[in-house]
PDB file of C-alpha atoms in Angstrom:
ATOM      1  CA  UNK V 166     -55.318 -40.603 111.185  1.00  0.00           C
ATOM      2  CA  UNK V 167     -51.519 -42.014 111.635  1.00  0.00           C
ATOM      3  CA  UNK V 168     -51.608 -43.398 108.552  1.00  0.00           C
ATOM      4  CA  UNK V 169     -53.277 -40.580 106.672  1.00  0.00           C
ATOM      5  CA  UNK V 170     -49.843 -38.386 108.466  1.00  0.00           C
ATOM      6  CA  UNK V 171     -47.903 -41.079 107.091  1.00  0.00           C
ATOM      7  CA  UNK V 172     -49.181 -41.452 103.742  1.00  0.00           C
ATOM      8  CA  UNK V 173     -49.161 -37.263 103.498  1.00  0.00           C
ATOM      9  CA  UNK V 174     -45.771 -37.069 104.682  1.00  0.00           C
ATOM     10  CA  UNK V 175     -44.720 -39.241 101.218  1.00  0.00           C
ATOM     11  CA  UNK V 176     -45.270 -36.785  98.636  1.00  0.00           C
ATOM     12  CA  UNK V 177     -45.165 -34.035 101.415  1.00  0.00           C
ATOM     13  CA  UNK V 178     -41.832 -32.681  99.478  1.00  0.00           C
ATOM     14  CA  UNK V 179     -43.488 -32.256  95.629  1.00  0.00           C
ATOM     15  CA  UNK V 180     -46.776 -31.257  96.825  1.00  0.00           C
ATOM     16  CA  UNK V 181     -45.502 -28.182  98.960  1.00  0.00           C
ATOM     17  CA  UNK V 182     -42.767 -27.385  95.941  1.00  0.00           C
ATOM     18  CA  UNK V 183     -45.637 -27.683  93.676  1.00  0.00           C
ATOM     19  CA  UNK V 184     -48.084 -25.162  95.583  1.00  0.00           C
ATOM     20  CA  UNK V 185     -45.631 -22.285  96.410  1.00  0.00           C
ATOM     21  CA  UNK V 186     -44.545 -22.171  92.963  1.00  0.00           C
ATOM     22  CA  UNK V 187     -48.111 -22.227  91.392  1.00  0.00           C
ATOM     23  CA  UNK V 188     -48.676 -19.825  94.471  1.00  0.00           C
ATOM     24  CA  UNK V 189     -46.009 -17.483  93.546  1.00  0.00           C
ATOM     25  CA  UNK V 190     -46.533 -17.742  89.678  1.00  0.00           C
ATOM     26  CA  UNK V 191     -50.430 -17.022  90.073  1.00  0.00           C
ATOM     27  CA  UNK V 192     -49.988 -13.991  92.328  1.00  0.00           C
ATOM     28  CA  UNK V 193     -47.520 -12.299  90.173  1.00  0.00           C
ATOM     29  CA  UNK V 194     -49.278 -12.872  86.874  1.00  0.00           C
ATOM     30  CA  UNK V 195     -52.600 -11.680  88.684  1.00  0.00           C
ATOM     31  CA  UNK V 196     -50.631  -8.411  89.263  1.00  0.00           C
ATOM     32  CA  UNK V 197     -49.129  -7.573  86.406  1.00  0.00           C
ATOM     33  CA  UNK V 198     -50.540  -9.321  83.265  1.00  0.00           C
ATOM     34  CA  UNK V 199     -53.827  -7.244  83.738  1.00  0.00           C
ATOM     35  CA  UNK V 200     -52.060  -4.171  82.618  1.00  0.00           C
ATOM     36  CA  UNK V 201     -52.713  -4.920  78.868  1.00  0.00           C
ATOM     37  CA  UNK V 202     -56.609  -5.556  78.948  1.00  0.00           C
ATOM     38  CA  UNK V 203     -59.502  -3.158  79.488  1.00  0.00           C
ATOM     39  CA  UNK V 204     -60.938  -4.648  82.906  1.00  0.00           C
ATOM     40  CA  UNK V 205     -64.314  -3.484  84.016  1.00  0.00           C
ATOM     41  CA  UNK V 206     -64.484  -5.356  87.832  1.00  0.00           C
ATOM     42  CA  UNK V 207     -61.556  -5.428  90.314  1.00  0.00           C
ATOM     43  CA  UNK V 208     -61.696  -9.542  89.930  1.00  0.00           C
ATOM     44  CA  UNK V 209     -60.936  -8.940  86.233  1.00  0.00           C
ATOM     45  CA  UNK V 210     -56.869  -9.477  86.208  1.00  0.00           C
ATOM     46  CA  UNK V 211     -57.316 -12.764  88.451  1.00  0.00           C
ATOM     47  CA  UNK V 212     -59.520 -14.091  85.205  1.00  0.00           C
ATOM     48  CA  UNK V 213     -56.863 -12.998  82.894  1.00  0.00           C
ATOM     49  CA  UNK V 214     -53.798 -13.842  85.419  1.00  0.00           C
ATOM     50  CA  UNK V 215     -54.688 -17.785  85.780  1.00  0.00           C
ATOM     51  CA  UNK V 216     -56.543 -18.173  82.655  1.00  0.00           C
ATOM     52  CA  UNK V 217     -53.212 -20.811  82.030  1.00  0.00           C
ATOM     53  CA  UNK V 218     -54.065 -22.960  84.401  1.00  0.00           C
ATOM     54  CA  UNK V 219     -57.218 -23.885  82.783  1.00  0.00           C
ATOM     55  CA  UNK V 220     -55.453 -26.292  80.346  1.00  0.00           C
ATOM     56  CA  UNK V 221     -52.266 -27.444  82.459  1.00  0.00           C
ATOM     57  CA  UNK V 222     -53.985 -27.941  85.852  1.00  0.00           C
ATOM     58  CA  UNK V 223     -53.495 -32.350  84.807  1.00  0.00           C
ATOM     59  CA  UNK V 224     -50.204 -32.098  85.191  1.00  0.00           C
ATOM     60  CA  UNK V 225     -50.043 -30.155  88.605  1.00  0.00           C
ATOM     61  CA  UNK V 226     -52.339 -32.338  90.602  1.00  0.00           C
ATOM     62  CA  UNK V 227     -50.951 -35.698  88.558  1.00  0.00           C
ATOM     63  CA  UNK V 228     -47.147 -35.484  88.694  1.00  0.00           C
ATOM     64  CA  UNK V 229     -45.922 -34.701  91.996  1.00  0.00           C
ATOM     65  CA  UNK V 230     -48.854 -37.000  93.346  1.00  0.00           C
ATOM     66  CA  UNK V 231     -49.013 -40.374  91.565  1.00  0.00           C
ATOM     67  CA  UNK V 232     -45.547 -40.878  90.860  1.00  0.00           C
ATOM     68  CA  UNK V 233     -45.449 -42.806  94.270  1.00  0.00           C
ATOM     69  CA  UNK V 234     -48.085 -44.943  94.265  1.00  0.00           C
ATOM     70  CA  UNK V 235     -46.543 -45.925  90.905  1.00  0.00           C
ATOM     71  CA  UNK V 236     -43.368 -46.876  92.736  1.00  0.00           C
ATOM     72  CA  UNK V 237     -45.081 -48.537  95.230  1.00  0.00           C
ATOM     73  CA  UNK V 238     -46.554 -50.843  92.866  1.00  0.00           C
ATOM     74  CA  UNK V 239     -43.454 -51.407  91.034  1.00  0.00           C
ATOM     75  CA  UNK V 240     -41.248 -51.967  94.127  1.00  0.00           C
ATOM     76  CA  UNK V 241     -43.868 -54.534  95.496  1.00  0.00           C
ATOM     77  CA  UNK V 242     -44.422 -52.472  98.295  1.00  0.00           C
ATOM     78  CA  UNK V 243     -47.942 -52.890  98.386  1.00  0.00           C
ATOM     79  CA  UNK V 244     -47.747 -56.238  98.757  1.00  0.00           C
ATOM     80  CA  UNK V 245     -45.632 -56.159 101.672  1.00  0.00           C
ATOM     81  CA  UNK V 246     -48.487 -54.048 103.463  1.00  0.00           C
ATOM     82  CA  UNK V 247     -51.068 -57.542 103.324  1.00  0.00           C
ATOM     83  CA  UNK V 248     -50.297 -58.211 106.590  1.00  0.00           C
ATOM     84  CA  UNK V 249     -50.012 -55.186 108.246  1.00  0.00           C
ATOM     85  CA  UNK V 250     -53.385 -53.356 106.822  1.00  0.00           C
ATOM     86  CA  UNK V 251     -56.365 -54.840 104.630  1.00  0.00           C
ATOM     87  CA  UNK V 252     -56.131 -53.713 100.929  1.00  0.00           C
ATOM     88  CA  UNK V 253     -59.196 -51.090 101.166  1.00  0.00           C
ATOM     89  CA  UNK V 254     -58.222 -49.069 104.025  1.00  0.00           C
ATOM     90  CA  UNK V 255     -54.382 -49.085 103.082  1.00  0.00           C
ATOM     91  CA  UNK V 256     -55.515 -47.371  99.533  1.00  0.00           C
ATOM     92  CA  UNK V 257     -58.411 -45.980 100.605  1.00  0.00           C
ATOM     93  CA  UNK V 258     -56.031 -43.981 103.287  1.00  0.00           C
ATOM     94  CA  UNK V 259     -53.555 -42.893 100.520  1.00  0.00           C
ATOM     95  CA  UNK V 260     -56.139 -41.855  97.531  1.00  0.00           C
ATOM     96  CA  UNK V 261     -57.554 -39.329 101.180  1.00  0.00           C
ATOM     97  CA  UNK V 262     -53.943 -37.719 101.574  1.00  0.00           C
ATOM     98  CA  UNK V 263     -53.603 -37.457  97.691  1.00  0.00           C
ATOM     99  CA  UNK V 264     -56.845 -35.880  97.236  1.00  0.00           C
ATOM    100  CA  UNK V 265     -56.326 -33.323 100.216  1.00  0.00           C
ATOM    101  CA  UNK V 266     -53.014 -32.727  98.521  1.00  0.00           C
ATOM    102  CA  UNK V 267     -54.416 -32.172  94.951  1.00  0.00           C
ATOM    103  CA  UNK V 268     -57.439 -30.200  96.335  1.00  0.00           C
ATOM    104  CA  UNK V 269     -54.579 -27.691  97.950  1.00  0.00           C
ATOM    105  CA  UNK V 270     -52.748 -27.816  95.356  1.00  0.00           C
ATOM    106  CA  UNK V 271     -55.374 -25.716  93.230  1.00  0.00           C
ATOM    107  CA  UNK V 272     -57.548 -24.163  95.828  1.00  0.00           C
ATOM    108  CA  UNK V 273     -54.527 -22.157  97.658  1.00  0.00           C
ATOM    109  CA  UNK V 274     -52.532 -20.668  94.486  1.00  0.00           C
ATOM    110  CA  UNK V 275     -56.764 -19.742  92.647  1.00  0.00           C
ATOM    111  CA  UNK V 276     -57.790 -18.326  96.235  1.00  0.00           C
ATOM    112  CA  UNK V 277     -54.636 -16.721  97.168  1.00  0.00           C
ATOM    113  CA  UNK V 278     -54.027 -14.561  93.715  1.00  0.00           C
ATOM    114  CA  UNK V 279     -57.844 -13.754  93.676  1.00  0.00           C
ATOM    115  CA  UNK V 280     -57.087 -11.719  97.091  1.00  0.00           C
ATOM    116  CA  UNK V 281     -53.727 -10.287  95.449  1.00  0.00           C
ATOM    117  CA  UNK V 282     -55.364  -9.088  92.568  1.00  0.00           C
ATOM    118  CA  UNK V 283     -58.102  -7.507  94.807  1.00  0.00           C
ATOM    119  CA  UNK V 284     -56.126  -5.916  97.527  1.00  0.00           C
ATOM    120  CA  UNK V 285     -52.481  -6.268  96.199  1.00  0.00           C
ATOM    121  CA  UNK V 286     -52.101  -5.075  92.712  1.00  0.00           C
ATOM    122  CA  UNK V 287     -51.659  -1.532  91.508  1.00  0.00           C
ATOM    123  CA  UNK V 288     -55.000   0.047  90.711  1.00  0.00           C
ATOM    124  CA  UNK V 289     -56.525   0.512  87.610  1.00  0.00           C
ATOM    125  CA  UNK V 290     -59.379   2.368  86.652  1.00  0.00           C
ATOM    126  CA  UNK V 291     -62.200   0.182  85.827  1.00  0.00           C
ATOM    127  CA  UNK V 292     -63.939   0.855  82.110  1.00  0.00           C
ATOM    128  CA  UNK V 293     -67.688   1.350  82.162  1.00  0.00           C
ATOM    129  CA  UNK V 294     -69.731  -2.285  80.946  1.00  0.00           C
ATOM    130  CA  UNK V 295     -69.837  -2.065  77.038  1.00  0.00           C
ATOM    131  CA  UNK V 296     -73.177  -3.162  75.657  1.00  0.00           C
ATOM    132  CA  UNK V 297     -74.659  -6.764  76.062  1.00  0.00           C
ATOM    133  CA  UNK V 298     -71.613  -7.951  78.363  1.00  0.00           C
ATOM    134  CA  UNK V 299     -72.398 -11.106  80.462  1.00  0.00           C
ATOM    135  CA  UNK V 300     -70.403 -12.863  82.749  1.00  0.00           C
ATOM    136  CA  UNK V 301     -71.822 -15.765  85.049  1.00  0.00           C
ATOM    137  CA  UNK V 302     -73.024 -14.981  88.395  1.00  0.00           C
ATOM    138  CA  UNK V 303     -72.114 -11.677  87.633  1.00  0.00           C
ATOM    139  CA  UNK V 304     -74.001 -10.339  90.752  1.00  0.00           C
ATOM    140  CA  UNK V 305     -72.056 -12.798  92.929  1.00  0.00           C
ATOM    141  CA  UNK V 306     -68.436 -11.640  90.646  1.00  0.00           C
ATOM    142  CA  UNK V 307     -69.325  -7.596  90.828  1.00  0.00           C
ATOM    143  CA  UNK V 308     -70.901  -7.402  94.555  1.00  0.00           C
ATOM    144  CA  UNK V 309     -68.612  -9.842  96.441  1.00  0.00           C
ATOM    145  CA  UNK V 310     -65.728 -10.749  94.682  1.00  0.00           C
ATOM    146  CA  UNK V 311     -64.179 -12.378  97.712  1.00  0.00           C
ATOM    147  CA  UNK V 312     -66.970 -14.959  97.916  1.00  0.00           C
ATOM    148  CA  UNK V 313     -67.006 -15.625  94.198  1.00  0.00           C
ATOM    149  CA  UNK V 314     -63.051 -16.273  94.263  1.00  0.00           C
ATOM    150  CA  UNK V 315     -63.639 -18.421  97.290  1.00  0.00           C
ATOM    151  CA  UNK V 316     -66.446 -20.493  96.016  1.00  0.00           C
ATOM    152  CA  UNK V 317     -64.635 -21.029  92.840  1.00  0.00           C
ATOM    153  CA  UNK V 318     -61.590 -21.863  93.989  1.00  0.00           C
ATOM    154  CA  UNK V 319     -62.936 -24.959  96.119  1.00  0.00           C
ATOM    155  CA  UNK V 320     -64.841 -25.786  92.771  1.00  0.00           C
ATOM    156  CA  UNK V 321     -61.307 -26.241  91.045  1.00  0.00           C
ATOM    157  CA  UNK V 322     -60.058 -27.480  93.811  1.00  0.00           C
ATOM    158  CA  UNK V 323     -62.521 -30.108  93.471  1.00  0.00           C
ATOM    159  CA  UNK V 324     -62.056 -30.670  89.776  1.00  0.00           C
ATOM    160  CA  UNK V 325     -58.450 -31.361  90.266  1.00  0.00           C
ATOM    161  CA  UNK V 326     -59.053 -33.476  93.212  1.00  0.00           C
ATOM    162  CA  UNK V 327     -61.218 -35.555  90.196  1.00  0.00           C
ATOM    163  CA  UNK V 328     -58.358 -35.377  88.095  1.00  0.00           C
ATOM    164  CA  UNK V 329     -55.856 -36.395  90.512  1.00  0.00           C
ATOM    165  CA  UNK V 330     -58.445 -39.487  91.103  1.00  0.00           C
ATOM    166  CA  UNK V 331     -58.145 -40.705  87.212  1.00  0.00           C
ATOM    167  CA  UNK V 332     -53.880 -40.713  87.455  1.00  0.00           C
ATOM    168  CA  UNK V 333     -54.576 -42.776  91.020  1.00  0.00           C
ATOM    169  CA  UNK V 334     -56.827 -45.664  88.971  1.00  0.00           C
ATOM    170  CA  UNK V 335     -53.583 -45.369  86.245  1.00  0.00           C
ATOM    171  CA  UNK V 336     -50.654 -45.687  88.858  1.00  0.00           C
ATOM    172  CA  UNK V 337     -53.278 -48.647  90.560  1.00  0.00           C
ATOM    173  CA  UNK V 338     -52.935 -50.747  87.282  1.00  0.00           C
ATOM    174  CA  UNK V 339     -50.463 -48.965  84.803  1.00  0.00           C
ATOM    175  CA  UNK V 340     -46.829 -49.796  83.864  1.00  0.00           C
ATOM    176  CA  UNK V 341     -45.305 -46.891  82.074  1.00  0.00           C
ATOM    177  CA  UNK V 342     -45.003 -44.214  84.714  1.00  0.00           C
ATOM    178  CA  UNK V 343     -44.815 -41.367  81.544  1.00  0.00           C
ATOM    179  CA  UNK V 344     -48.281 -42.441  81.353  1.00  0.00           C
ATOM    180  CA  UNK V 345     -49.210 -42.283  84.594  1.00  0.00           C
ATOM    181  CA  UNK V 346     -48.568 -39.160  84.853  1.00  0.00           C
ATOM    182  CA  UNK V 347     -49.390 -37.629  81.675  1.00  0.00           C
ATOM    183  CA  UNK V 348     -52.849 -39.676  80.879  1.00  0.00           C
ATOM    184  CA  UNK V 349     -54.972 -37.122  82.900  1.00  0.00           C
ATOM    185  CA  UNK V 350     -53.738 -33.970  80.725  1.00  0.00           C
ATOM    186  CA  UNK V 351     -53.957 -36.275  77.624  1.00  0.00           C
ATOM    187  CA  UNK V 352     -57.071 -37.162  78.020  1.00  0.00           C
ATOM    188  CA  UNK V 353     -58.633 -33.629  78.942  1.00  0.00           C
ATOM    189  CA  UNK V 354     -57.194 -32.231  75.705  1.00  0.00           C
ATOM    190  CA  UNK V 355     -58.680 -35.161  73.692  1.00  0.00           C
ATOM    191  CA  UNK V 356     -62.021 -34.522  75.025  1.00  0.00           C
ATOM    192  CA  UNK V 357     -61.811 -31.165  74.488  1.00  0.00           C
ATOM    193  CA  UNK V 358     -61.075 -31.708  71.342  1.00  0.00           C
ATOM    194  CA  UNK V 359     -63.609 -34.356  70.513  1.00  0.00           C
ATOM    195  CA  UNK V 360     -66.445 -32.063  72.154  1.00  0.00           C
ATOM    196  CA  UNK V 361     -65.444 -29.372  70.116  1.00  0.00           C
ATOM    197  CA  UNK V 362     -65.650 -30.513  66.932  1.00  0.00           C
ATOM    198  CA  UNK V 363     -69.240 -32.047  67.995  1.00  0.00           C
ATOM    199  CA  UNK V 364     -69.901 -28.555  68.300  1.00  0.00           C
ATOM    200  CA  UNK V 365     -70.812 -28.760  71.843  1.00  0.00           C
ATOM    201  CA  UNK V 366     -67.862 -27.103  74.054  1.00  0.00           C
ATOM    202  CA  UNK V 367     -70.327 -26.631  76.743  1.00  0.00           C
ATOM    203  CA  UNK V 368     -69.779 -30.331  77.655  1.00  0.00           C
ATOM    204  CA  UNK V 369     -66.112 -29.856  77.859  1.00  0.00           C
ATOM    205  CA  UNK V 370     -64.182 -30.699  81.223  1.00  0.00           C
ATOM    206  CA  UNK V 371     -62.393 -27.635  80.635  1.00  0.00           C
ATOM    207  CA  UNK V 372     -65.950 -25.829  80.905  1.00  0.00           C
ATOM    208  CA  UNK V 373     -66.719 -27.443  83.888  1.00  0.00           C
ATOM    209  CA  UNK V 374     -63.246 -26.284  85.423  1.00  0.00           C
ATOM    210  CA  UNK V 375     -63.265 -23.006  83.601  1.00  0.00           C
ATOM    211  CA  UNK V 376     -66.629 -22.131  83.174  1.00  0.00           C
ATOM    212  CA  UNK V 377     -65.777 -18.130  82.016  1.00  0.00           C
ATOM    213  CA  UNK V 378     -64.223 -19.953  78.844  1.00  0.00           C
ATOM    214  CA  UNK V 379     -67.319 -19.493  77.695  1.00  0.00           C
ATOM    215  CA  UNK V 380     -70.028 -16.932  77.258  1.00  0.00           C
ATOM    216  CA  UNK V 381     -72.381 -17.017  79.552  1.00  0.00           C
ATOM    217  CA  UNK V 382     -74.916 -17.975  77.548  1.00  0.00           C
ATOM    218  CA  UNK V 383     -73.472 -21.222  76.235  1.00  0.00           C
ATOM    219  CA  UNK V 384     -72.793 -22.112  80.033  1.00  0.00           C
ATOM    220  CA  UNK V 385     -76.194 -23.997  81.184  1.00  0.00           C
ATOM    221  CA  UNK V 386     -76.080 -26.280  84.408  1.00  0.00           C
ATOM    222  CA  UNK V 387     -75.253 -29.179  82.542  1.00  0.00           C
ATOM    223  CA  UNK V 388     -71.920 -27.844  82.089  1.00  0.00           C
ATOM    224  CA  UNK V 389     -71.016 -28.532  85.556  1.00  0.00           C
ATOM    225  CA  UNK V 390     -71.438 -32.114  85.726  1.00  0.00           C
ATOM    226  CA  UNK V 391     -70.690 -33.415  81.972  1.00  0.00           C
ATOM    227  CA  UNK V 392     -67.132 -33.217  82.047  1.00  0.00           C
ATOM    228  CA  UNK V 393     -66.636 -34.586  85.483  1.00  0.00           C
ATOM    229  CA  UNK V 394     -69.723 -37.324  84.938  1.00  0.00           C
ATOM    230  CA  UNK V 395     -67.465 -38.424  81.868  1.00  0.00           C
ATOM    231  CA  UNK V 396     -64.080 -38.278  83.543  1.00  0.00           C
ATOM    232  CA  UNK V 397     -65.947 -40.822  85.932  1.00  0.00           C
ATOM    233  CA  UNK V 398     -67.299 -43.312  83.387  1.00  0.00           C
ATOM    234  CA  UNK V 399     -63.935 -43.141  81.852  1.00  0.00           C
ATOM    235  CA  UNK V 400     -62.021 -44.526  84.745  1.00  0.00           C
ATOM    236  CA  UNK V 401     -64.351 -46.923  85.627  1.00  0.00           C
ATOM    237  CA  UNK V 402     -63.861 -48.246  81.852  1.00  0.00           C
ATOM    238  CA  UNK V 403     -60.216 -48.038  82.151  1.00  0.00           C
ATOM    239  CA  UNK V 404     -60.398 -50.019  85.807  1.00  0.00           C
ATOM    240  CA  UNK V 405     -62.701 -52.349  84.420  1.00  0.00           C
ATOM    241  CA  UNK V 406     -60.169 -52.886  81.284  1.00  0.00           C
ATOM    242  CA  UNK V 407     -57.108 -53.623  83.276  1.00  0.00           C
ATOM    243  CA  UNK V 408     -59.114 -55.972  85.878  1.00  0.00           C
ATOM    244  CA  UNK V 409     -61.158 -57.872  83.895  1.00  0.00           C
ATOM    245  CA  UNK V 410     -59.822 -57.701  79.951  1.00  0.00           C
ATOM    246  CA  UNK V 411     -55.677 -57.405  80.570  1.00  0.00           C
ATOM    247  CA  UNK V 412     -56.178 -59.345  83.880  1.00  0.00           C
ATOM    248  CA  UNK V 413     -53.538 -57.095  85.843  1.00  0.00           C
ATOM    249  CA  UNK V 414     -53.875 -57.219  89.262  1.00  0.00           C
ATOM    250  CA  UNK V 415     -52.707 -54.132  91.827  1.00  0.00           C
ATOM    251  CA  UNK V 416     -50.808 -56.289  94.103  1.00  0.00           C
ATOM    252  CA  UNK V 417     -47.409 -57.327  92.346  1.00  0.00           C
ATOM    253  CA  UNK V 418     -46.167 -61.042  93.341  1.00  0.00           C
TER     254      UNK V 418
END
């Protein structure tokens, strides 16, 4: 647990910049970008308020994260931890505090302007459901909106704690901290692009994150798991490619 503290208290400064901004910036567009939409259910402007985080959330779990692992590497600090701590529970303990971190840092600002546009916001009366509309769980999103905002938010939260996982195997092997930090969000808008011209957005990572992207009928279970099943086989590729093909090893001599 000390070194968990310690390892937290690193990136403590970024991470805590990083969530009252995204805190601050959510809540207010929650409020007030609703105004220019019909809404039928009171969860409505949170939908339409963080509907930009859908395609930027990369960089806010990647950049104020990995940047100091990369720095680590590159200052040969790692290697001066051999003989204090064993190699798997030194990063073992950091990729812990960075995932708590990049959970946080979407869970909080998602939850937090979910109960702003629900209790906080100026009212506005709610237009009756126009013919064949669909939403998913929509019993779940009209009947307890509180839950619904809850349970998604951890989902995201858990999405960018994936994310944040694919710029840790970078920072573990990489060289060019631009890419570091950037090769998450590049390589969720390549795969959403490649998935879309397949024809086949469902499979999208974006889906998974965002799953009201979509209509409801082109979101089936599967959409859930593709993107972050993929994400997953792409790292391991990428690990396996610096380990065994470039031969780069994490610990700098």
């Amino acid at each position: 647990m000390q070194n968990f503290i310690l390892e937290g208290k690193k990136i403590a400064r970024p991470v805590l910049v990083t969530l009252c901004l995204l805190t601050l910036l959510a809540c207010i567009l929650s409020c007030t970008l609703y105004r220019e939409y019909t809404i039928h259910f009171e969860l409505d402007p949170w939908e339409i308020g963080t509907e930009f985080l859908s395609l930027l959330f990369p960089l806010f779990v990647t950049v104020p994260i990995c940047w100091q692992l990369y720095y680590e590497r590159r200052d040969r600090f790692l290697t001066y931890t051999l003989p204090r701590i064993s190699r798997r529970r030194y990063l073992v303990t950091k990729w812990c505090a960075c995932a708590v971190s990049a959970f946080l840092i979407i869970m909080i600002p998602y939850f937090l302007s979910a109960l702003f546009a629900l209790y906080i916001r100026t009212p506005q009366e709610l237009k009756p459901l126009p013919g064949g509309y669909s939403h998913i769980f929509l019993s779940l999103y009209a009947q307890t909106p509180v839950l619904y905002g809850l349970l998604l938010s951890v989902w995201k939260g858990l999405m960018g704690t994936l994310t944040m996982t694919f710029g840790f195997v970078l920072a573990l092997y990489g060289s060019n901290v631009f890419v570091i930090l950037t090769g998450p969000f590049i390589y969720v808008i390549l795969e959403n692009f490649f998935w879309a011209i397949l024809g086949v957005p469902e499979l999208r990572f974006v889906t998974a994150f965002e799953p009201t992207s979509l209509s409801t009928l082109a979101v089936p279970a599967l959409s859930f798991t593709a993107g972050p099943a993929l994400m997953c086989v792409v790292m391991g590729v990428v690990a396996f490619f610096f380990q065994k093909v470039k031969k780069r090893s994490i610990y700098l001599v």
